[in-house]
Coordinates of C-alpha atoms and ligand atoms in Angstrom, one line a residue:
X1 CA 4.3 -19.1 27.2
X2 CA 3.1 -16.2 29.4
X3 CA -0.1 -14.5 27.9
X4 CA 0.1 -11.5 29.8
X5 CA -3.1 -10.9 31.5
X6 CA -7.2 -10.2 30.5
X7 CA -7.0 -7.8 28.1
X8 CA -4.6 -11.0 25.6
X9 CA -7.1 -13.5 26.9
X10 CA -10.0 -11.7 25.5
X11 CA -7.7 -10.8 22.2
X12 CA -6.9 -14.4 21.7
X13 CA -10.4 -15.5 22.4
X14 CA -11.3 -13.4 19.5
X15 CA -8.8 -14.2 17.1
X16 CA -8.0 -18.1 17.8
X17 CA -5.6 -19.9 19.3
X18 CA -3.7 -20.7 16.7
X19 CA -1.8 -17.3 16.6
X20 CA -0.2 -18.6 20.4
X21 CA 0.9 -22.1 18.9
X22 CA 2.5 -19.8 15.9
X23 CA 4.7 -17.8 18.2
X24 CA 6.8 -20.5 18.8
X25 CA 9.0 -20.1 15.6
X26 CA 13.1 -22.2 15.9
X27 CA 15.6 -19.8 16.7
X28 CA 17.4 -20.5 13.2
X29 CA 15.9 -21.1 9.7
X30 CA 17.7 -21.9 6.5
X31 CA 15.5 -21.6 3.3
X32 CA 17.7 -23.2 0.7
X33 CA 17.9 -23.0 -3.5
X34 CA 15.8 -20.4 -4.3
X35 CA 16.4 -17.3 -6.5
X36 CA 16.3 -14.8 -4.2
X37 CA 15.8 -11.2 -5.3
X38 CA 16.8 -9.2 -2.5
X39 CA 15.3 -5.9 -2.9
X40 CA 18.0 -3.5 -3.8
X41 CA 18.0 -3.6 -7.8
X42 CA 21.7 -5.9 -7.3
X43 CA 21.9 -9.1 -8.8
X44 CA 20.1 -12.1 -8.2
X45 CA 21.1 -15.0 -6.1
X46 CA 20.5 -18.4 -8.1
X47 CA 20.6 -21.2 -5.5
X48 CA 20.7 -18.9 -2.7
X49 CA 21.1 -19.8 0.9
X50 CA 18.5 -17.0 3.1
X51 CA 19.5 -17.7 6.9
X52 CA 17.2 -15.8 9.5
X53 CA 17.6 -15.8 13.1
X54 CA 15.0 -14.4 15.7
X55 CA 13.5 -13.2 12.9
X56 CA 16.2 -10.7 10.9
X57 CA 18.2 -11.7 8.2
X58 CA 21.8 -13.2 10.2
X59 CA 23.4 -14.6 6.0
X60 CA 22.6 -14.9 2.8
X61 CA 24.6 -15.4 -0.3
X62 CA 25.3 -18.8 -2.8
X63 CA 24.7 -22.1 -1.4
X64 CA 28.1 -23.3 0.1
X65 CA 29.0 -19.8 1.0
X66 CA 27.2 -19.8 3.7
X67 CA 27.6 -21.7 7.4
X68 CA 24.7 -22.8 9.2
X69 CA 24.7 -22.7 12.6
X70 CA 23.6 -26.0 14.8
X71 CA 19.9 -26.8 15.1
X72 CA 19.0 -25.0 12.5
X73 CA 15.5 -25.7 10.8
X74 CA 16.3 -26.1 6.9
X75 CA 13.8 -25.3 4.1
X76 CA 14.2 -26.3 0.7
X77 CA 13.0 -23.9 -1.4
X78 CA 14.4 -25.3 -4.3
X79 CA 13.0 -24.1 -8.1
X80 CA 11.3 -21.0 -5.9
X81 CA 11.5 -17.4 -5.8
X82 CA 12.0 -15.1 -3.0
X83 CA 11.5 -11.3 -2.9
X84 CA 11.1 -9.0 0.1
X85 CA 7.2 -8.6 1.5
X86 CA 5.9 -5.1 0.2
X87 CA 4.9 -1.7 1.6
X88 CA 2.3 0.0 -0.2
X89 CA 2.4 3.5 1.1
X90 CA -1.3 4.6 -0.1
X91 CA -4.6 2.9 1.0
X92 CA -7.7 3.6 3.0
X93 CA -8.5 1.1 5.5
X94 CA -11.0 1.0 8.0
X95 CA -14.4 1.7 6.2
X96 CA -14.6 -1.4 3.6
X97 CA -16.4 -5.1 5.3
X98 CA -16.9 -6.2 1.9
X99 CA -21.0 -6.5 1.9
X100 CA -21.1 -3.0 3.7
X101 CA -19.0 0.1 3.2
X102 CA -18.9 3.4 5.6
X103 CA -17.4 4.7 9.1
X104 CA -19.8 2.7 11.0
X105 CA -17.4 -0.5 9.8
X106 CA -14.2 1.2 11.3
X107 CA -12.9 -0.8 14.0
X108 CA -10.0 -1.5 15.3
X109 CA -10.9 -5.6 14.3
X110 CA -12.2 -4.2 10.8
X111 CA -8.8 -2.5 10.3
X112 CA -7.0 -5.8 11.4
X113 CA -8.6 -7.5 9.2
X114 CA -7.6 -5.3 6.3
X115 CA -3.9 -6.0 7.6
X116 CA -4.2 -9.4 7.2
X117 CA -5.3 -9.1 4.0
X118 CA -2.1 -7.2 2.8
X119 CA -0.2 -9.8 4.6
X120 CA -2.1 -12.4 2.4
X121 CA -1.1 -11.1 -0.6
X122 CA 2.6 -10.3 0.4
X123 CA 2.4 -7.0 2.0
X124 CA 4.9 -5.9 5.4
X125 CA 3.4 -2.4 5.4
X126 CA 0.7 -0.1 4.1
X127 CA -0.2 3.2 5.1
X128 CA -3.7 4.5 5.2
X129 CA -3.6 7.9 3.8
X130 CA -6.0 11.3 5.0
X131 CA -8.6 8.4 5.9
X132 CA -7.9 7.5 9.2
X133 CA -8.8 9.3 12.2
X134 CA -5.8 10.1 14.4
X135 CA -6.4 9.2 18.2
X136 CA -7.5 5.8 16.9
X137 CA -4.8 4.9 14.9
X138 CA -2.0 6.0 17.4
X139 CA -3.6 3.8 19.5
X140 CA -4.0 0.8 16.9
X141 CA 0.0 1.7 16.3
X142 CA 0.8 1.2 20.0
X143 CA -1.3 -2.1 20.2
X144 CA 0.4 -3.6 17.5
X145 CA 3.7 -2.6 18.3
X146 CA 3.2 -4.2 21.6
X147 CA 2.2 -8.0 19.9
X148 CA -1.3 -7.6 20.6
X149 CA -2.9 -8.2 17.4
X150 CA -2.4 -11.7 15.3
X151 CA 0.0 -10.8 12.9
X152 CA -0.6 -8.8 9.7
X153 CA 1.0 -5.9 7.5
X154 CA 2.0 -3.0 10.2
X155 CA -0.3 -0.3 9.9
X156 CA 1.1 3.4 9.0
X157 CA -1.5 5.8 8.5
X158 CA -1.1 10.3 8.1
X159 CA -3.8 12.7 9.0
X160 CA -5.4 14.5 5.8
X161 CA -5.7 18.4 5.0
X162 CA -8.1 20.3 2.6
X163 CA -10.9 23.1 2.4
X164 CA -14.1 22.3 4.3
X165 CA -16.1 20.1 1.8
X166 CA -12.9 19.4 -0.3
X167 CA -10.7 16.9 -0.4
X168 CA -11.5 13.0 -0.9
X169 CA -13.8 12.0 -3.5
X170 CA -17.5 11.9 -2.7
X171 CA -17.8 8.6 -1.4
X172 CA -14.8 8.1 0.8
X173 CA -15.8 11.8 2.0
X174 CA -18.9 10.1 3.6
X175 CA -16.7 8.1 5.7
X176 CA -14.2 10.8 7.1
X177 CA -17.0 13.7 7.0
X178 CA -18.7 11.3 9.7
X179 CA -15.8 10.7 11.9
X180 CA -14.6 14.6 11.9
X181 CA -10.8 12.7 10.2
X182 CA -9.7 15.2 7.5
X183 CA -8.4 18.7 8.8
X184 CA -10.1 21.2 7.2
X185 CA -8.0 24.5 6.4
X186 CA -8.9 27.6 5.1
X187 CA -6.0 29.9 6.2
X188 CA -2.1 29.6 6.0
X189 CA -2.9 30.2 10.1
X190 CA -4.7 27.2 10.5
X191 CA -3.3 25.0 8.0
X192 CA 0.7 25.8 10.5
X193 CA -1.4 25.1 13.4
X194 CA -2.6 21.8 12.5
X195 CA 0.2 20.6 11.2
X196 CA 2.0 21.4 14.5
X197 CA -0.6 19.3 16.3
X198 CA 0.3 16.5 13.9
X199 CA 3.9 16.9 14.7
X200 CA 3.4 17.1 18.9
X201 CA 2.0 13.5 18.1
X202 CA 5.6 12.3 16.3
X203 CA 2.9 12.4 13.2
X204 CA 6.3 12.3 10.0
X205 CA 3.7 11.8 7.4
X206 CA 0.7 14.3 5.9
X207 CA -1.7 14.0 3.0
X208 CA -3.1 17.0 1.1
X209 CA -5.5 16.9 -1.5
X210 CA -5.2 20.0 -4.5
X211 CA -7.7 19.0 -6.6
X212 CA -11.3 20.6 -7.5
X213 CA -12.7 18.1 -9.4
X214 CA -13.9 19.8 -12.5
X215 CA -15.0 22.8 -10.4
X216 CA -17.1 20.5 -7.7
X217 CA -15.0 21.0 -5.1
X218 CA -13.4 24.1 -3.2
X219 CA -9.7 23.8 -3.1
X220 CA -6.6 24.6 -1.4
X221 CA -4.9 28.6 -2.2
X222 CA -1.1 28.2 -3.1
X223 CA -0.6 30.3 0.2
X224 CA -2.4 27.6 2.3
X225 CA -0.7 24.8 0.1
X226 CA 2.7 27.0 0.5
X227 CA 2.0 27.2 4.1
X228 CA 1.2 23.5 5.2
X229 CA 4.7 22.6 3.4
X230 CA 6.7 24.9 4.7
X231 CA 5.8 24.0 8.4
X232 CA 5.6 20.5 7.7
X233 CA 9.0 20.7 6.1
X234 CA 10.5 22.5 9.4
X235 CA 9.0 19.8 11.7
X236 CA 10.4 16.8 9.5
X237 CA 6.6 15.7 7.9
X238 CA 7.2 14.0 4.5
X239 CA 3.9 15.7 2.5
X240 CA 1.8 13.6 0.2
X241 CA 0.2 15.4 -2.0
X242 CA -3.2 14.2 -4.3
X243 CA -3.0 16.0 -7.4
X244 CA -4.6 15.0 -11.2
X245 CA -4.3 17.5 -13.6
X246 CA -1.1 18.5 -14.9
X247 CA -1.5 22.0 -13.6
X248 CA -1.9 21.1 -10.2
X249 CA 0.9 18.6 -10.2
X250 CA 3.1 21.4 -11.4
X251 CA 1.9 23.8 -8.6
X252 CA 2.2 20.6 -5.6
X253 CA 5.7 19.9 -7.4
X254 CA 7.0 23.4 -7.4
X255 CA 5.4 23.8 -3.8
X256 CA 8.2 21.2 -2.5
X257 CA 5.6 18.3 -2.4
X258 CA 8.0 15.2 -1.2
X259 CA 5.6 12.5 -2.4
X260 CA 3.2 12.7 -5.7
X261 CA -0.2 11.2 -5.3
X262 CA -2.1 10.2 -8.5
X263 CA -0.8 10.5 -12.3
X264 CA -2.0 12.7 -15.1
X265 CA -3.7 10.2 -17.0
X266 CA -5.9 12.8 -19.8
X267 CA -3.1 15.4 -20.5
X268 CA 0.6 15.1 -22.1
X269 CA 3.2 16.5 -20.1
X270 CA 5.2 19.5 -20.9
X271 CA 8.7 20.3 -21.0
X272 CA 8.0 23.0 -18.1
X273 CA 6.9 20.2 -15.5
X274 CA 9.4 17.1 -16.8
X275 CA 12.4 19.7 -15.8
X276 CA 10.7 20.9 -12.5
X277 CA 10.5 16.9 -11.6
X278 CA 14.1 16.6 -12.9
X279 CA 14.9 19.3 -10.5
X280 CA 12.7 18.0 -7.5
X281 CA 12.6 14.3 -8.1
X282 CA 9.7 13.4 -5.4
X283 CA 8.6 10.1 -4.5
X284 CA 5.5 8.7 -7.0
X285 CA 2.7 6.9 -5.9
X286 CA 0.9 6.0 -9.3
X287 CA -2.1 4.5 -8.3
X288 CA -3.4 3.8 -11.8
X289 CA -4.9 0.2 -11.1
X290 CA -7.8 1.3 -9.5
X291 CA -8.9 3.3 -12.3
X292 CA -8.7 0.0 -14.2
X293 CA -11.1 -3.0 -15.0
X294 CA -11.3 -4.7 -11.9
X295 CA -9.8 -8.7 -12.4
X296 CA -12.9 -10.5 -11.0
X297 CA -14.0 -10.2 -14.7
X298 CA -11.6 -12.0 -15.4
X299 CA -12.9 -14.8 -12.7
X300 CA -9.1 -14.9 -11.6
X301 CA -9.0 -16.9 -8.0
X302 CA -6.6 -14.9 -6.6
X303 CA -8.5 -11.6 -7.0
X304 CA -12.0 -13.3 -6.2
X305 CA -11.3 -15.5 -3.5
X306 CA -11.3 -12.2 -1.3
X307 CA -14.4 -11.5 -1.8
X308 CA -17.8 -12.6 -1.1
X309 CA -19.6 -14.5 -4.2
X310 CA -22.7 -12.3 -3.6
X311 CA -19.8 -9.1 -4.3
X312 CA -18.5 -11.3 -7.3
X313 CA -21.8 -11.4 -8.6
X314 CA -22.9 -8.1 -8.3
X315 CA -19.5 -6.6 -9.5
X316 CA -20.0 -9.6 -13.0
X317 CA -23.4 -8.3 -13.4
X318 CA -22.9 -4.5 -13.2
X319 CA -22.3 -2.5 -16.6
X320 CA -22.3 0.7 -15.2
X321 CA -18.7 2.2 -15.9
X322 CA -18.8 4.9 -13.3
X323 CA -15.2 6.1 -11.8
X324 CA -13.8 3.6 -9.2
X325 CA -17.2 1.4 -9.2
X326 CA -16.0 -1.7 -9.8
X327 CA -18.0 -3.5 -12.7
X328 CA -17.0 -5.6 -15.6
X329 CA -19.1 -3.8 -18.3
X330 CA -17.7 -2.1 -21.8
X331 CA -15.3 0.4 -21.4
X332 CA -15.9 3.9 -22.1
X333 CA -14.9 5.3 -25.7
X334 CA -12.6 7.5 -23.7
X335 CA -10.2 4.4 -22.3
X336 CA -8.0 4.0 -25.3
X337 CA -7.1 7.5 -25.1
X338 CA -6.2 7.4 -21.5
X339 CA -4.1 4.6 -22.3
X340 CA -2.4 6.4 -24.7
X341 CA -2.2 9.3 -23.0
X342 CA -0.4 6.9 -19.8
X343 CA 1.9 4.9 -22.2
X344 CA 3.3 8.2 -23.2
X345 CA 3.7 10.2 -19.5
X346 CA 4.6 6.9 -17.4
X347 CA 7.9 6.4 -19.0
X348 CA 8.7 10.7 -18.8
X349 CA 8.3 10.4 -15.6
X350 CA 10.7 7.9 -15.0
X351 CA 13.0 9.3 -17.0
X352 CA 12.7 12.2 -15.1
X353 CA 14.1 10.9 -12.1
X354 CA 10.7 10.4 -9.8
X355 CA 11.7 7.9 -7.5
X356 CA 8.2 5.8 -8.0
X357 CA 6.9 4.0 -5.3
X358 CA 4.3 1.5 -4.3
X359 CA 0.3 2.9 -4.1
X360 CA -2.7 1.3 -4.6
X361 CA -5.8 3.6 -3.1
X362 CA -7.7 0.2 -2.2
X363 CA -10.6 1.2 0.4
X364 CA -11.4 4.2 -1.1
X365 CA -14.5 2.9 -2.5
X366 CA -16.5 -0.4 -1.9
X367 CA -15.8 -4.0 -4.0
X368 CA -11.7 -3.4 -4.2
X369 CA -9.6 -6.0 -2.2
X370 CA -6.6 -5.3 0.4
X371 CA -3.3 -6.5 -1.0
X372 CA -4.5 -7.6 -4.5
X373 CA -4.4 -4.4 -6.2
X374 CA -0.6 -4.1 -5.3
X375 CA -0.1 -6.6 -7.8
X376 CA -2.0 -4.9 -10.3
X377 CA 0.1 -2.2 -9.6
X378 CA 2.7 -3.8 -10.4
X379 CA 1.8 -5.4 -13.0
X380 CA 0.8 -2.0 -14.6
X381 CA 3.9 -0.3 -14.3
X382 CA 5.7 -3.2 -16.4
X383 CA 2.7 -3.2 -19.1
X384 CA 4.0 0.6 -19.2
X385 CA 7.2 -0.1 -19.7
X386 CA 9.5 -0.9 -16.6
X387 CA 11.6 -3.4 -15.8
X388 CA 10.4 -6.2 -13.3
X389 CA 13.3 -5.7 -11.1
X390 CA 12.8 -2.0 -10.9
X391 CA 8.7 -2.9 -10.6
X392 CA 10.4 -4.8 -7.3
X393 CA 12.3 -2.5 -6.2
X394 CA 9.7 0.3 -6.3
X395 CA 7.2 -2.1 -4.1
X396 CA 10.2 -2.7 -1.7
X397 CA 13.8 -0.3 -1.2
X398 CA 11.9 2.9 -2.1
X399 CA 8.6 2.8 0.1
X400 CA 10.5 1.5 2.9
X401 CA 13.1 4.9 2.6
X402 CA 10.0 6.9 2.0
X403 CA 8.5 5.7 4.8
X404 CA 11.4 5.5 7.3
X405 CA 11.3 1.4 7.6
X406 CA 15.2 1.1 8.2
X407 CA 14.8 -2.3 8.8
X408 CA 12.3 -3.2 6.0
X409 CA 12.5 -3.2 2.4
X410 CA 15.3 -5.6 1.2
X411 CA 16.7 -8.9 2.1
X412 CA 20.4 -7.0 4.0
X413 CA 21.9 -8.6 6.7
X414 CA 19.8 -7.6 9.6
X415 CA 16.7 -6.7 8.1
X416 CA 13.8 -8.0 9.5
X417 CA 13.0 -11.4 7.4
X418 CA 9.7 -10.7 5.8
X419 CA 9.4 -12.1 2.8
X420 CA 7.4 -13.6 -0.3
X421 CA 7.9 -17.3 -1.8
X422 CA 6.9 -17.6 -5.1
X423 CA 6.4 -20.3 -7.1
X424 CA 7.6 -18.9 -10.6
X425 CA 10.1 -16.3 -11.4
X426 CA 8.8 -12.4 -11.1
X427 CA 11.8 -11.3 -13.2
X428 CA 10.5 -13.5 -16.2
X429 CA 6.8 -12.3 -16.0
X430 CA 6.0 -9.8 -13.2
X431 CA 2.3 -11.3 -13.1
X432 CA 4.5 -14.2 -10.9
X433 CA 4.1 -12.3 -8.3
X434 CA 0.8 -13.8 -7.8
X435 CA 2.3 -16.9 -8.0
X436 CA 2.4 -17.1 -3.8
X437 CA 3.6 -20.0 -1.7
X438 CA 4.3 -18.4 1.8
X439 CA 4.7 -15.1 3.2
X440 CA 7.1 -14.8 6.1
X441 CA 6.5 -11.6 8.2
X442 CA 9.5 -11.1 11.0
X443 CA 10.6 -14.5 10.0
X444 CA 7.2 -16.6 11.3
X445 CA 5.1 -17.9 8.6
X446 CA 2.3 -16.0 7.7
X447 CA -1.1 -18.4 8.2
X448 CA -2.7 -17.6 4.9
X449 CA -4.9 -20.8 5.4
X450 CA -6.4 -19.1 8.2
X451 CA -7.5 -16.1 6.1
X452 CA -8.4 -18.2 3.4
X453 CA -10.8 -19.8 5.8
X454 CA -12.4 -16.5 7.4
X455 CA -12.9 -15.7 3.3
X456 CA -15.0 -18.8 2.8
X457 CA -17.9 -17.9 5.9
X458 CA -18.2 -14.0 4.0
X459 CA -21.7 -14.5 2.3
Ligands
ZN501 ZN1 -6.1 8.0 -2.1

């Protein structure tokens, strides 16, 4: 094959040849007898036939229903499960390297790497959110788009907006403070101005923070909030907006925020705000796990095998139960009222008609792994009270409309054949997920070994 000149050279050099070799995948590929769940919340397919052809899904449907065309490489996939890969629609990549944490680690290999990781664990997509600075990741987008990077989850990202010295939390604010990323807004003048840059550069996706953080932290006015929806809602920008207290979510709800960042985890809801969400029914990104235990205490493989045993140790040893700091001591006497307090608004807000969708906030501090916590995720929501197969569908349909991935997010004729195989059923116990044999991204398998081995060097 032709490798297209110097600058592929010098990216292959860096990455291995193995990627090359991969490229080569047969024309047709027929994985047969699994259960494959294919996305949309429809029924299952028990000893399915999956068919994918230059890497899109050409049949699918009960074995015998399907013909298979000549040559084709068959896969028996027998006893296995197979759901569509995920798109988690909130991280922040870039700044985490595991043993080091800050803007000085974000690189365009750093960022790759965080890719890989999603694809590891499953993951097609995941969007960095208000992290990221723009002209980089426009030109990360183009690279990748243009086969230049091994493969990995494709990388979204959308510029941030808050007050000067607002927005993320104090430790991720480190990282963007230093590399000038979030757009700080003061007046409904600014706030229309810089969301018209975004949309000059084809930008369809902005996060806002409205949050003061116990009085820490200035914070948007409703006329700049007011003002950066409005324009972004006359240039086509979807607005993501991070908001904790129930207050707050009420004022980003009512505002016309299309996605929901965060959940009230400390307050009950009201009767005011569950009819407001009947009314507007935005997108929800949860992210509850990472203000959970992290499961390295748990000395669970498939969390600690991302990470370096001198982070596994430190994160075992630490007892400090600060937010987000990942440590395995007692909880605080206020957990068991948070969980309460989640067990009763999770399921209100389903029934109110949110259309929830996958988030995990991984990155935002040091010690959490890419593409793990989107199981947690998962597994969270169904501890709460939903269904597996709606858990699936929420990682897969529903961030892929969100996020404008026509061609990602279910198993459909045509879709582009990325894909998890699983060794147990995810509809019987959603912690199955974990339970990974391959990933197939664009119908090539995905070289987990390879990651696996880059894990094993980290000190
Ligand atoms: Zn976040």
């Amino acid at each position: 094959m032709r490798t297209g000149g110097r600058a592929l050279v010098g990216v292959v050099a860096l990455f291995g040849a193995a990627w090359l070799f991969a490229q080569g995948r047969p024309a047709a590929m027929a994985f047969e007898g699994a259960r494959v769940i294919d996305g949309s919340g429809g029924p299952v397919v028990e000893n399915a036939v999956l068919l994918i052809q230059d890497g899109r899904v050409a049949a699918f449907g009960a074995r015998g229903s399907v013909t298979l065309p000549p040559g084709v490489v068959r896969v028996d996939v027998s006893g296995k499960s197979i759901m569509p890969a995920m798109i988690n629609v909130h991280a922040h990549m870039g700044y985490e390297a595991y043993t080091t944490w800050g803007a000085h680690n974000h690189t365009a290999e750093n960022l790759l790497d965080h890719l890989r990781r999603e694809a590891f664990y499953g993951v097609a997509v995941a969007a960095s959110v208000g992290s990221s600075p723009t002209a980089m990741s426009l030109q990360f987008q183009r690279d990748q788009a243009a086969g230049k990077f091994p493969p990995g989850a494709r990388y979204l990202f959308m510029p941030g907006m808050a007050p000067p010295n607002g927005g993320p939390d104090h430790i991720l604010r480190e990282a963007t403070n230093e590399l000038h990323v979030v757009n700080e807004v003061t007046t409904p003048d600014a706030a229309r101005a810089a969301v018209k840059r975004m949309a000059d550069q084809q930008i369809g996706h902005l996060k806002l923070w409205f949050d003061d953080r116990n009085g820490t932290y200035p914070k948007l006015t409703p006329e700049v909030l007011d003002a950066i929806v409005a324009e972004a809602h006359a240039r086509k920008i979807m607005v993501h907006s991070h908001a904790i207290r129930l207050a707050d979510q009420k004022a980003v709800v009512a505002a016309g925020t299309d996605v929901l960042v965060h959940m009230v985890q400390r307050e009950p809801l009201d009767d005011e705000y569950l009819a407001l969400l009947r009314q507007k029914r935005p997108y929800w990104a949860t992210v509850i796990g990472l203000g959970d235990p992290v499961e390295v205490c748990n000395k669970d493989p498939f969390f600690e095998e991302a990470l370096p045993p001198s982070v596994v140790a430190k994160i075992r040893a630490a007892m400090e139960r600060a937010p987000l700091v990942p440590s395995c001591g007692p909880l605080p006497g206020t957990a068991a009222a948070r969980e309460t307090q989640m067990a009763h608004n999770f399921p209100q807000m389903i029934k109110a008609g949110v259309k929830l969708v996958l988030a995990t906030d991984t990155g935002i501090h040091p010690g959490h792994t890419f593409g793990s916590g989107e199981h947690v995720e998962l597994a969270r929501w169904v501890q709460l009270g939903l269904s597996p197969a709606d858990a699936i569908v929420a990682a897969t349909k529903t961030p892929a409309e969100l996020m404008g991935l026509a061609d990602l997010g279910t198993l459909a004729l045509g879709k582009r054949a990325s894909f998890i195989v699983l060794d147990a059923n995810p509809l019987e116990d959603i912690r199955n997920t974990r339970r990974i044999a391959e990933v197939y991204l664009d119908g090539l398998k995905f070289d987990r070994d390879a990651v696996r081995a880059k894990w094993r060097t980290l000190k």
